[in-house]
mmCIF file of C-alpha atoms in Angstrom:
data_model
loop_
_atom_site.group_PDB
_atom_site.id
_atom_site.type_symbol
_atom_site.label_atom_id
_atom_site.label_comp_id
_atom_site.label_asym_id
_atom_site.label_seq_id
_atom_site.Cartn_x
_atom_site.Cartn_y
_atom_site.Cartn_z
ATOM 1 C CA MET A 1390 0.000 0.000 0.000
ATOM 2 C CA ALA A 1391 2.804 2.364 0.819
ATOM 3 C CA ILE A 1392 4.510 1.492 -2.450
ATOM 4 C CA PHE A 1393 1.325 2.221 -4.413
ATOM 5 C CA THR A 1394 0.920 5.552 -2.699
ATOM 6 C CA THR A 1395 4.506 6.479 -3.499
ATOM 7 C CA GLN A 1396 4.007 5.680 -7.207
ATOM 8 C CA ILE A 1397 0.862 7.816 -7.354
ATOM 9 C CA GLN A 1398 2.700 10.762 -5.811
ATOM 10 C CA THR A 1399 5.600 10.367 -8.249
ATOM 11 C CA THR A 1400 3.251 10.206 -11.240
ATOM 12 C CA GLY A 1401 1.346 13.294 -10.068
ATOM 13 C CA ARG A 1402 4.520 15.261 -9.657
ATOM 14 C CA ALA A 1403 5.599 14.352 -13.171
ATOM 15 C CA VAL A 1404 2.260 15.462 -14.615
ATOM 16 C CA LEU A 1405 2.390 18.733 -12.738
ATOM 17 C CA ARG A 1406 5.976 19.331 -13.853
ATOM 18 C CA ARG A 1407 5.047 18.786 -17.522
ATOM 19 C CA SER A 1408 2.004 21.060 -17.308
ATOM 20 C CA HIS A 1409 3.939 23.944 -15.771
ATOM 21 C CA PHE A 1410 7.207 23.516 -17.706
ATOM 22 C CA PRO A 1411 6.455 22.455 -21.312
ATOM 23 C CA THR A 1412 9.825 21.209 -22.423
ATOM 24 C CA HIS A 1413 8.661 20.503 -25.974
ATOM 25 C CA ARG A 1414 7.796 24.216 -26.490
ATOM 26 C CA LYS A 1415 11.191 25.195 -25.256
ATOM 27 C CA GLN A 1416 12.743 22.743 -27.616
ATOM 28 C CA THR A 1417 10.694 24.107 -30.506
ATOM 29 C CA ASN A 1418 11.619 27.681 -29.679
ATOM 30 C CA LEU A 1419 15.275 26.802 -29.380
ATOM 31 C CA THR A 1420 15.152 24.965 -32.671
ATOM 32 C CA SER A 1421 13.489 27.920 -34.441
ATOM 33 C CA LYS A 1422 15.988 30.327 -32.955
ATOM 34 C CA ARG A 1423 18.870 28.171 -34.079
ATOM 35 C CA HIS A 1424 17.345 27.913 -37.548
ATOM 36 C CA THR A 1425 16.913 31.683 -37.764
ATOM 37 C CA SER A 1426 20.388 32.385 -36.504
ATOM 38 C CA ASN A 1427 21.860 30.004 -39.073
ATOM 39 C CA ASN A 1428 20.064 31.744 -41.984
ATOM 40 C CA THR A 1429 20.824 35.296 -40.893
ATOM 41 C CA ALA A 1430 24.276 36.714 -41.494
ATOM 42 C CA PRO A 1431 25.922 37.991 -38.369
ATOM 43 C CA THR A 1432 25.755 41.746 -38.033
ATOM 44 C CA PRO A 1433 29.246 43.168 -37.888
ATOM 45 C CA ARG A 1434 30.056 45.536 -35.123
ATOM 46 C CA SER A 1435 30.158 49.091 -36.281
ATOM 47 C CA ASN A 1436 33.582 50.469 -35.765
ATOM 48 C CA PRO A 1437 33.793 54.179 -35.099
ATOM 49 C CA SER A 1438 34.259 56.007 -38.379
ATOM 50 C CA PRO A 1439 37.457 57.955 -38.742
ATOM 51 C CA GLU A 1440 35.300 60.850 -39.927
ATOM 52 C CA HIS A 1441 33.887 61.308 -36.441
ATOM 53 C CA SER A 1442 35.748 62.352 -33.380
ATOM 54 C CA ALA A 1443 35.242 61.105 -29.847
ATOM 55 C CA ASN A 1444 32.488 63.624 -29.115
ATOM 56 C CA GLY A 1445 30.503 62.713 -32.242
ATOM 57 C CA THR A 1446 31.257 65.783 -34.369
ATOM 58 C CA ALA A 1447 32.128 65.319 -38.026
ATOM 59 C CA ILE A 1448 35.704 65.837 -39.106
ATOM 60 C CA PRO A 1449 35.992 67.227 -42.662
ATOM 61 C CA ILE A 1450 37.934 65.170 -45.134
ATOM 62 C CA PRO A 1451 40.580 67.053 -47.131
ATOM 63 C CA ALA A 1452 39.623 68.201 -50.667
ATOM 64 C CA THR A 1453 35.874 67.881 -49.966
ATOM 65 C CA ILE A 1454 35.123 71.449 -48.798
ATOM 66 C CA ALA A 1455 33.215 73.456 -51.422
ATOM 67 C CA ILE A 1456 35.091 76.414 -52.865
ATOM 68 C CA LEU A 1457 33.273 79.712 -52.373
ATOM 69 C CA PRO A 1458 32.680 81.975 -55.375
ATOM 70 C CA LEU A 1459 35.105 84.826 -55.881
ATOM 71 C CA TRP A 1460 32.624 87.520 -54.906
ATOM 72 C CA GLN A 1461 32.165 85.820 -51.514
ATOM 73 C CA ARG A 1462 35.902 85.959 -50.770
ATOM 74 C CA LEU A 1463 36.483 89.701 -51.121
ATOM 75 C CA GLY A 1464 36.424 90.588 -47.428
ATOM 76 C CA PRO A 1465 34.855 94.007 -46.734
ATOM 77 C CA LEU A 1466 33.466 94.218 -50.260
ATOM 78 C CA THR A 1467 31.660 90.908 -49.797
ATOM 79 C CA ARG A 1468 30.195 92.080 -46.491
ATOM 80 C CA SER A 1469 28.985 95.250 -48.192
ATOM 81 C CA PHE A 1470 27.261 93.209 -50.899
ATOM 82 C CA GLN A 1471 25.647 91.004 -48.274
ATOM 83 C CA ALA A 1472 24.421 94.031 -46.314
ATOM 84 C CA TYR A 1473 22.961 95.498 -49.501
ATOM 85 C CA GLY A 1474 21.225 92.204 -50.260
ATOM 86 C CA ARG A 1475 19.649 92.092 -46.801
ATOM 87 C CA SER A 1476 18.461 95.674 -47.177
ATOM 88 C CA GLN A 1477 17.070 94.912 -50.630
ATOM 89 C CA ARG A 1478 15.055 91.994 -49.244
ATOM 90 C CA LYS A 1479 13.704 93.909 -46.229
ATOM 91 C CA ARG A 1480 13.124 97.380 -47.736
ATOM 92 C CA PRO A 1481 13.244 97.056 -51.537
ATOM 93 C CA TYR A 1482 11.665 100.409 -52.410
ATOM 94 C CA THR A 1483 13.776 102.437 -49.994
ATOM 95 C CA THR A 1484 16.954 100.678 -51.074
ATOM 96 C CA GLN A 1485 16.162 101.171 -54.740
ATOM 97 C CA PHE A 1486 15.310 104.838 -54.190
ATOM 98 C CA CYS A 1487 18.597 105.585 -52.420
ATOM 99 C CA SER A 1488 20.635 103.536 -54.895
ATOM 100 C CA SER A 1489 19.121 105.406 -57.818
ATOM 101 C CA LEU A 1490 19.977 108.758 -56.237
ATOM 102 C CA VAL A 1491 23.609 107.724 -55.845
ATOM 103 C CA ILE A 1492 23.806 106.429 -59.430
ATOM 104 C CA TYR A 1493 22.368 109.589 -60.991
ATOM 105 C CA LEU A 1494 24.486 111.805 -58.754
ATOM 106 C CA LEU A 1495 27.734 110.078 -59.677
ATOM 107 C CA GLY A 1496 26.758 109.993 -63.338
ATOM 108 C CA ASP A 1497 26.056 113.723 -63.467
ATOM 109 C CA LEU A 1498 29.218 114.633 -61.549
ATOM 110 C CA SER A 1499 31.249 112.469 -63.901
ATOM 111 C CA ALA A 1500 29.684 114.072 -66.980
ATOM 112 C CA GLN A 1501 30.319 117.585 -65.677
ATOM 113 C CA SER A 1502 33.935 116.775 -64.885
ATOM 114 C CA ILE A 1503 34.468 115.403 -68.398
ATOM 115 C CA SER A 1504 32.940 118.452 -70.078
ATOM 116 C CA GLY A 1505 35.409 120.775 -68.355
ATOM 117 C CA ASP A 1506 32.758 123.413 -67.602
ATOM 118 C CA ASP A 1507 32.144 124.970 -64.222
ATOM 119 C CA TYR A 1508 30.058 122.902 -61.853
ATOM 120 C CA ASP A 1509 26.318 123.491 -62.315
ATOM 121 C CA TRP A 1510 24.368 122.525 -59.214
ATOM 122 C CA LYS A 1511 21.060 123.082 -61.017
ATOM 123 C CA ARG A 1512 21.990 120.368 -63.470
ATOM 124 C CA THR A 1513 22.720 117.970 -60.612
ATOM 125 C CA THR A 1514 19.402 118.856 -58.979
ATOM 126 C CA ARG A 1515 17.566 118.057 -62.196
ATOM 127 C CA ALA A 1516 19.300 114.682 -62.367
ATOM 128 C CA LEU A 1517 18.285 113.845 -58.795
ATOM 129 C CA ILE A 1518 14.652 114.808 -59.446
ATOM 130 C CA ILE A 1519 14.613 112.577 -62.520
ATOM 131 C CA SER A 1520 16.060 109.773 -60.410
ATOM 132 C CA MET A 1521 13.305 110.113 -57.815
ATOM 133 C CA GLY A 1522 10.653 109.623 -60.465
ATOM 134 C CA SER A 1523 12.240 106.600 -62.141
ATOM 135 C CA SER A 1524 13.665 104.540 -59.257
ATOM 136 C CA VAL A 1525 10.588 102.624 -58.085
ATOM 137 C CA PRO A 1526 9.065 102.082 -61.579
ATOM 138 C CA THR A 1527 12.412 100.701 -62.737
ATOM 139 C CA TYR A 1528 12.499 98.278 -59.803
ATOM 140 C CA LYS A 1529 8.922 97.119 -60.423
ATOM 141 C CA TRP A 1530 9.628 96.648 -64.119
ATOM 142 C CA PHE A 1531 12.586 94.363 -63.521
ATOM 143 C CA MET A 1532 10.608 92.427 -60.922
ATOM 144 C CA PHE A 1533 7.958 91.957 -63.605
ATOM 145 C CA LEU A 1534 10.575 90.620 -66.003
ATOM 146 C CA SER A 1535 11.955 88.326 -63.305
ATOM 147 C CA ASN A 1536 8.542 86.789 -62.577
ATOM 148 C CA ASN A 1537 7.447 86.419 -66.199
ATOM 149 C CA PHE A 1538 8.716 84.962 -69.469
ATOM 150 C CA ASN A 1539 10.183 81.954 -67.643
ATOM 151 C CA TYR A 1540 10.111 79.129 -70.172
ATOM 152 C CA SER A 1541 11.592 75.648 -70.085
ATOM 153 C CA SER A 1542 14.411 76.872 -72.318
ATOM 154 C CA LYS A 1543 16.739 79.262 -70.504
ATOM 155 C CA VAL A 1544 17.972 80.698 -73.782
ATOM 156 C CA LEU A 1545 14.425 81.516 -74.863
ATOM 157 C CA SER A 1546 13.658 83.061 -71.472
ATOM 158 C CA LEU A 1547 16.734 85.298 -71.557
ATOM 159 C CA ALA A 1548 16.146 86.316 -75.167
ATOM 160 C CA THR A 1549 12.534 87.235 -74.418
ATOM 161 C CA LYS A 1550 13.405 89.249 -71.307
ATOM 162 C CA VAL A 1551 16.160 91.127 -73.127
ATOM 163 C CA GLY A 1552 13.969 91.805 -76.156
ATOM 164 C CA VAL A 1553 10.979 93.019 -74.138
ATOM 165 C CA ASN A 1554 13.188 95.265 -72.026
ATOM 166 C CA GLN A 1555 14.968 96.766 -75.018
ATOM 167 C CA ILE A 1556 11.825 97.329 -77.081
ATOM 168 C CA PHE A 1557 9.438 98.669 -74.446
ATOM 169 C CA PHE A 1558 11.257 99.922 -71.359
ATOM 170 C CA ALA A 1559 14.512 101.399 -72.673
ATOM 171 C CA PRO A 1560 12.821 103.950 -74.996
ATOM 172 C CA LEU A 1561 10.454 105.040 -72.226
ATOM 173 C CA LEU A 1562 13.272 105.493 -69.712
ATOM 174 C CA ASN A 1563 15.406 107.497 -72.141
ATOM 175 C CA THR A 1564 12.417 109.637 -73.138
ATOM 176 C CA TRP A 1565 11.739 110.325 -69.464
ATOM 177 C CA PHE A 1566 15.340 111.340 -68.842
ATOM 178 C CA PHE A 1567 15.788 113.717 -71.783
ATOM 179 C CA GLY A 1568 12.251 115.088 -71.652
ATOM 180 C CA MET A 1569 12.491 115.920 -67.962
ATOM 181 C CA GLN A 1570 15.935 117.455 -68.420
ATOM 182 C CA SER A 1571 14.471 119.834 -70.989
ATOM 183 C CA LEU A 1572 11.270 120.507 -69.060
ATOM 184 C CA LEU A 1573 13.060 121.225 -65.775
ATOM 185 C CA SER A 1574 15.387 123.585 -67.634
ATOM 186 C CA GLY A 1575 12.381 125.767 -68.482
ATOM 187 C CA ASP A 1576 11.936 124.781 -72.138
ATOM 188 C CA SER A 1577 8.571 124.891 -73.834
ATOM 189 C CA ILE A 1578 6.696 121.768 -74.891
ATOM 190 C CA PRO A 1579 7.834 122.047 -78.547
ATOM 191 C CA ASP A 1580 11.426 122.352 -77.335
ATOM 192 C CA VAL A 1581 10.967 119.306 -75.112
ATOM 193 C CA ILE A 1582 9.699 117.290 -78.062
ATOM 194 C CA GLU A 1583 12.592 118.487 -80.192
ATOM 195 C CA ARG A 1584 15.075 117.517 -77.473
ATOM 196 C CA VAL A 1585 13.594 114.022 -77.303
ATOM 197 C CA LYS A 1586 13.758 113.649 -81.085
ATOM 198 C CA ARG A 1587 17.431 114.568 -81.132
ATOM 199 C CA THR A 1588 18.577 112.472 -78.193
ATOM 200 C CA VAL A 1589 16.487 109.306 -77.876
ATOM 201 C CA PRO A 1590 17.369 107.701 -81.253
ATOM 202 C CA ALA A 1591 21.103 108.206 -80.669
ATOM 203 C CA SER A 1592 20.875 106.893 -77.113
ATOM 204 C CA MET A 1593 18.917 103.841 -78.264
ATOM 205 C CA MET A 1594 21.548 102.959 -80.852
ATOM 206 C CA ASN A 1595 24.223 103.012 -78.164
ATOM 207 C CA SER A 1596 21.958 101.248 -75.680
ATOM 208 C CA ILE A 1597 21.781 98.217 -77.969
ATOM 209 C CA LYS A 1598 25.559 97.895 -77.726
ATOM 210 C CA LEU A 1599 25.533 97.628 -73.926
ATOM 211 C CA TRP A 1600 22.308 96.831 -72.113
ATOM 212 C CA PRO A 1601 21.203 93.564 -73.768
ATOM 213 C CA ALA A 1602 24.385 91.878 -72.533
ATOM 214 C CA ILE A 1603 24.037 93.415 -69.054
ATOM 215 C CA THR A 1604 20.396 92.339 -68.808
ATOM 216 C CA ALA A 1605 21.202 88.784 -69.898
ATOM 217 C CA ILE A 1606 24.044 88.455 -67.379
ATOM 218 C CA SER A 1607 21.847 89.881 -64.631
ATOM 219 C CA PHE A 1608 19.007 87.397 -65.138
ATOM 220 C CA ALA A 1609 21.306 84.449 -65.811
ATOM 221 C CA TRP A 1610 23.826 84.605 -62.959
ATOM 222 C CA ILE A 1611 23.170 87.484 -60.563
ATOM 223 C CA PRO A 1612 20.928 86.807 -57.518
ATOM 224 C CA GLN A 1613 17.767 88.861 -57.462
ATOM 225 C CA GLU A 1614 18.755 90.950 -54.431
ATOM 226 C CA HIS A 1615 22.065 91.929 -56.083
ATOM 227 C CA ARG A 1616 20.798 92.764 -59.570
ATOM 228 C CA SER A 1617 20.170 96.399 -58.744
ATOM 229 C CA ILE A 1618 23.690 97.053 -57.521
ATOM 230 C CA PHE A 1619 25.175 95.128 -60.463
ATOM 231 C CA ALA A 1620 23.212 97.178 -62.981
ATOM 232 C CA GLY A 1621 23.842 100.307 -60.916
ATOM 233 C CA VAL A 1622 27.607 100.086 -61.333
ATOM 234 C CA ILE A 1623 27.144 99.931 -65.111
ATOM 235 C CA ALA A 1624 24.481 102.639 -64.963
ATOM 236 C CA ILE A 1625 26.951 105.157 -63.529
ATOM 237 C CA GLY A 1626 28.841 105.113 -66.800
ATOM 238 C CA TRP A 1627 25.598 105.079 -68.760
ATOM 239 C CA GLN A 1628 24.238 108.104 -66.910
ATOM 240 C CA THR A 1629 27.505 109.879 -67.608
ATOM 241 C CA TYR A 1630 26.935 109.305 -71.309
ATOM 242 C CA LEU A 1631 23.279 110.413 -71.151
ATOM 243 C CA SER A 1632 24.168 113.609 -69.289
ATOM 244 C CA PHE A 1633 26.938 114.370 -71.755
ATOM 245 C CA LEU A 1634 24.629 113.738 -74.726
ATOM 246 C CA ASN A 1635 21.896 115.892 -73.218
ATOM 247 C CA LYS A 1636 24.303 118.788 -72.650
ATOM 248 C CA ARG A 1637 25.636 118.573 -76.191
ATOM 249 C CA VAL A 1638 22.179 118.640 -77.771
ATOM 250 C CA GLU A 1639 21.144 121.434 -75.421
ATOM 251 C CA GLY A 1640 24.059 123.514 -76.684
ATOM 252 C CA GLU A 1641 23.205 122.750 -80.300
ATOM 253 C CA MET A 1642 19.592 123.802 -79.809
ATOM 254 C CA ALA A 1643 20.663 126.996 -78.048
ATOM 255 C CA GLY A 1644 23.027 127.847 -80.909
ATOM 256 C CA ASN A 1645 25.978 128.144 -78.560
ATOM 257 C CA ILE A 1646 29.078 128.510 -80.708
ATOM 258 C CA GLY A 1647 31.201 127.240 -77.872
ATOM 259 C CA ASP A 1648 29.738 123.766 -78.417
ATOM 260 C CA ILE A 1649 30.550 123.784 -82.149
ATOM 261 C CA PRO A 1650 33.838 122.073 -83.010
ATOM 262 C CA LYS A 1651 36.701 124.386 -83.918
ATOM 263 C CA GLU A 1652 37.227 122.684 -87.289
ATOM 264 C CA ILE A 1653 33.713 123.616 -88.406
ATOM 265 C CA ILE A 1654 34.240 127.246 -87.397
ATOM 266 C CA THR A 1655 37.552 127.412 -89.269
ATOM 267 C CA ALA A 1656 36.089 125.843 -92.403
ATOM 268 C CA SER A 1657 33.113 128.181 -92.410
ATOM 269 C CA THR A 1658 35.201 131.351 -91.963
ATOM 270 C CA ALA A 1659 37.563 130.286 -94.737
ATOM 271 C CA MET A 1660 34.657 130.387 -97.192
ATOM 272 C CA VAL A 1661 33.784 134.026 -96.342
ATOM 273 C CA PRO A 1662 35.241 136.662 -98.715
ATOM 274 C CA ARG A 1663 38.045 138.790 -97.308
ATOM 275 C CA GLU A 1664 36.119 142.054 -97.650
ATOM 276 C CA ILE A 1665 33.136 140.772 -95.653
ATOM 277 C CA ALA A 1666 35.430 139.454 -92.946
ATOM 278 C CA VAL A 1667 37.200 142.820 -92.652
ATOM 279 C CA GLU A 1668 33.870 144.641 -92.431
ATOM 280 C CA ALA A 1669 32.709 142.227 -89.729
ATOM 281 C CA GLU A 1670 35.892 142.755 -87.731
ATOM 282 C CA THR A 1671 35.524 146.557 -88.056
ATOM 283 C CA ALA A 1672 31.930 146.371 -86.888
ATOM 284 C CA ASP A 1673 32.965 144.285 -83.903
ATOM 285 C CA GLU A 1674 35.661 146.781 -82.936
ATOM 286 C CA ALA A 1675 33.206 149.658 -83.191
#
């Protein structure tokens, strides 16, 4: 009886052990894990890259640092360009207005220094007034060109922008400049029209030689916030030419003999008979 009881207890313990600790599930799990580990390649340990230092910051590799453009390596000049660009983005109208004043001022001063005449402050004042009226419209026009005529072909886009600017805007701007120069000088409306007729065609012929290339370069490679200052540097020389041309035509219309070349005066006096010349000299002395 004692032996039978002992066997029952042993059998019960075995059943309880199997129910609480399923060895066949463990065996299955171990087998599946072994099978998975055999099919999966071991993951190599990631060694610290030589490109990273101990604190995790990247160390640049030689010959991989991008080279900055030339205009960004000019020291104080580069900082001036950057300051102008920030001002152009924040206050475009104010920046354009002040830039235009400087351009017209330098252009007029340059033209007066070339002519050799005494400085005329009224002429400079007229140039500044003309600048005030054209600065913002000029900025809005070039913004219009920048936002339009953008085709899939860059060549077609540039050609269209240059053509539209040269056909429509350049004649209007030159007419404004010469017409206002004449009007502010006190000329009558017929004289203003005559001044425009004498100056605009000549200025347009010379404009074709310069401004199409400048406009194409500006839209192709110059950032939008720096286009005004790029064109402004060229415009100083252009305004010098316009002021010089306006002064020359003004002298021709006024009949000022001082503006007539000496060769023409000599040739014309050589054709006058000697007797008439002597009488003219006598009348002048009297």
